[in-house]
Tab-separated table of C-alpha atoms in Angstrom:
chain	number	residue	atom	x	y	z
U	1	MET	CA	-30.170	-39.093	-7.244
U	2	THR	CA	-32.464	-41.444	-9.165
U	3	ASN	CA	-36.175	-41.870	-8.502
U	4	GLU	CA	-35.463	-45.296	-7.007
U	5	GLN	CA	-32.925	-43.810	-4.594
U	6	VAL	CA	-35.366	-41.068	-3.587
U	7	GLU	CA	-38.099	-43.647	-2.927
U	8	ALA	CA	-35.690	-45.836	-0.938
U	9	THR	CA	-34.699	-42.836	1.202
U	10	LYS	CA	-38.359	-41.909	1.822
U	11	SER	CA	-39.128	-45.526	2.730
U	12	ALA	CA	-36.240	-45.667	5.215
U	13	GLN	CA	-37.319	-42.351	6.775
U	14	GLY	CA	-40.868	-43.668	7.118
U	15	ARG	CA	-39.649	-46.841	8.831
U	16	ARG	CA	-37.544	-44.798	11.259
U	17	ALA	CA	-40.490	-42.508	12.056
U	18	ARG	CA	-42.790	-45.486	12.682
U	19	ARG	CA	-40.152	-47.139	14.880
U	20	ARG	CA	-39.702	-43.946	16.921
U	21	GLY	CA	-43.485	-43.705	17.286
U	22	ARG	CA	-43.755	-47.318	18.483
U	23	ASP	CA	-40.850	-46.794	20.891
U	24	PHE	CA	-42.618	-43.746	22.349
U	25	GLU	CA	-45.905	-45.679	22.688
U	26	ARG	CA	-44.079	-48.465	24.557
U	27	ALA	CA	-42.336	-45.952	26.840
U	28	VAL	CA	-45.636	-44.217	27.717
U	29	ALA	CA	-47.389	-47.548	28.354
U	30	LYS	CA	-44.559	-48.707	30.619
U	31	TYR	CA	-44.327	-45.372	32.455
U	32	LEU	CA	-48.064	-45.255	33.197
U	33	GLY	CA	-48.595	-48.984	33.692
U	34	GLY	CA	-50.876	-49.169	30.655
U	35	GLU	CA	-51.046	-51.587	27.750
U	36	LEU	CA	-50.181	-51.120	24.101
U	37	VAL	CA	-53.114	-51.282	21.696
U	38	PRO	CA	-52.638	-53.778	18.847
U	39	LEU	CA	-51.867	-52.107	15.509
U	40	SER	CA	-51.671	-48.694	17.241
U	41	GLY	CA	-55.422	-48.265	17.258
U	42	ALA	CA	-55.951	-48.882	13.548
U	43	LEU	CA	-58.813	-51.270	14.342
U	44	GLY	CA	-60.913	-48.509	15.953
U	45	GLY	CA	-63.662	-48.948	18.539
U	46	LYS	CA	-62.365	-50.353	21.802
U	47	TRP	CA	-59.013	-50.738	20.012
U	48	SER	CA	-58.635	-47.013	19.303
U	49	GLY	CA	-55.686	-45.005	20.586
U	50	ASP	CA	-52.141	-46.240	21.144
U	51	VAL	CA	-52.224	-47.147	24.846
U	52	THR	CA	-55.028	-48.209	27.183
U	53	LEU	CA	-54.933	-47.305	30.848
U	54	THR	CA	-57.401	-48.351	33.526
U	55	ILE	CA	-57.838	-45.848	36.348
U	56	GLY	CA	-60.325	-46.485	39.128
U	57	GLY	CA	-62.070	-49.179	37.083
U	58	GLN	CA	-62.503	-46.951	34.004
U	59	THR	CA	-60.453	-47.727	30.884
U	60	TYR	CA	-59.102	-44.805	28.861
U	61	GLN	CA	-57.585	-44.757	25.383
U	62	ILE	CA	-54.440	-42.659	25.129
U	63	GLN	CA	-53.237	-41.246	21.817
U	64	THR	CA	-49.503	-40.582	21.797
U	65	LYS	CA	-47.706	-38.022	19.648
U	66	ARG	CA	-44.040	-37.177	19.839
U	67	THR	CA	-43.547	-33.725	18.363
U	68	LYS	CA	-41.495	-30.574	18.690
U	69	ALA	CA	-44.635	-28.460	18.208
U	70	LEU	CA	-45.411	-28.099	21.924
U	71	THR	CA	-43.117	-25.172	22.631
U	72	THR	CA	-45.997	-22.729	23.216
U	73	GLN	CA	-47.815	-25.037	25.645
U	74	ARG	CA	-44.596	-25.810	27.508
U	75	ARG	CA	-43.797	-22.092	27.758
U	76	TRP	CA	-47.280	-21.394	29.152
U	77	LEU	CA	-46.843	-24.143	31.747
U	78	GLN	CA	-43.444	-22.830	32.789
U	79	HIS	CA	-44.558	-19.181	32.794
U	80	ASP	CA	-45.591	-19.080	36.424
U	81	GLY	CA	-44.794	-22.616	37.520
U	82	SER	CA	-48.216	-23.975	36.599
U	83	ASP	CA	-48.693	-27.732	36.733
U	84	ILE	CA	-51.647	-27.989	34.369
U	85	LEU	CA	-52.686	-26.005	31.308
U	86	VAL	CA	-56.322	-25.938	30.176
U	87	GLN	CA	-56.672	-24.785	26.591
U	88	ALA	CA	-59.932	-24.282	24.708
U	89	ASN	CA	-61.414	-23.080	21.484
U	90	PRO	CA	-63.474	-19.985	22.417
U	91	ARG	CA	-66.389	-21.297	20.348
U	92	GLU	CA	-66.660	-24.605	22.181
U	93	PRO	CA	-68.124	-25.344	25.622
U	94	VAL	CA	-65.668	-25.465	28.515
U	95	ARG	CA	-66.170	-29.246	28.861
U	96	LYS	CA	-64.443	-29.639	25.464
U	97	ALA	CA	-61.262	-27.885	26.667
U	98	LEU	CA	-57.993	-29.796	26.485
U	99	VAL	CA	-55.766	-30.437	29.482
U	100	VAL	CA	-51.991	-30.358	29.034
U	101	MET	CA	-49.561	-31.443	31.737
U	102	GLU	CA	-46.268	-33.204	32.126
U	103	LEU	CA	-46.565	-36.984	32.218
U	104	GLU	CA	-45.132	-37.035	35.751
U	105	THR	CA	-47.970	-34.752	36.927
U	106	PHE	CA	-50.470	-37.121	35.293
U	107	ARG	CA	-48.866	-40.087	37.093
U	108	ARG	CA	-49.173	-38.277	40.417
U	109	LEU	CA	-52.872	-37.619	39.770
U	110	ILE	CA	-53.387	-41.288	38.928
U	111	ASN	CA	-51.569	-42.198	42.140
U	112	CYS	CA	-54.237	-40.305	44.108
U	113	ILE	CA	-56.805	-42.758	42.720
U	114	GLN	CA	-54.572	-45.840	42.551
U	115	PRO	CA	-52.002	-45.545	45.351
U	116	GLU	CA	-50.454	-48.877	44.335
U	117	MET	CA	-48.985	-47.230	41.220
U	118	PRO	CA	-45.267	-46.670	41.798
U	119	LEU	CA	-44.156	-43.057	41.441
U	120	GLU	CA	-40.606	-43.869	40.426
U	121	ALA	CA	-39.981	-43.919	36.703
U	122	PRO	CA	-39.402	-47.454	35.372
């Protein structure tokens, strides 16, 4: 394989990865009733993140990542039927902990604040 062929293959793989990322961003925005951020947050500031979602009058920026690397978190959630996982670095304050849950659980929490949000998947 020539250098040009290798570069063409890498370029095609990069385009596919970006397309899959954009497709996932669109799916999350549609599922949650949010809006896509122009240029996937590359502008920064109020345009950070991939999706914006307003809940109870507060707007949140959502960063989306589609990865296979969540097997440990998923296993912890499924271990005893937990709905939400809180994970923290032991050297950081508890308020800096991360919350992991299935998107459907997140939608149900939002629905408690905004009952007009449909619970059926689009």
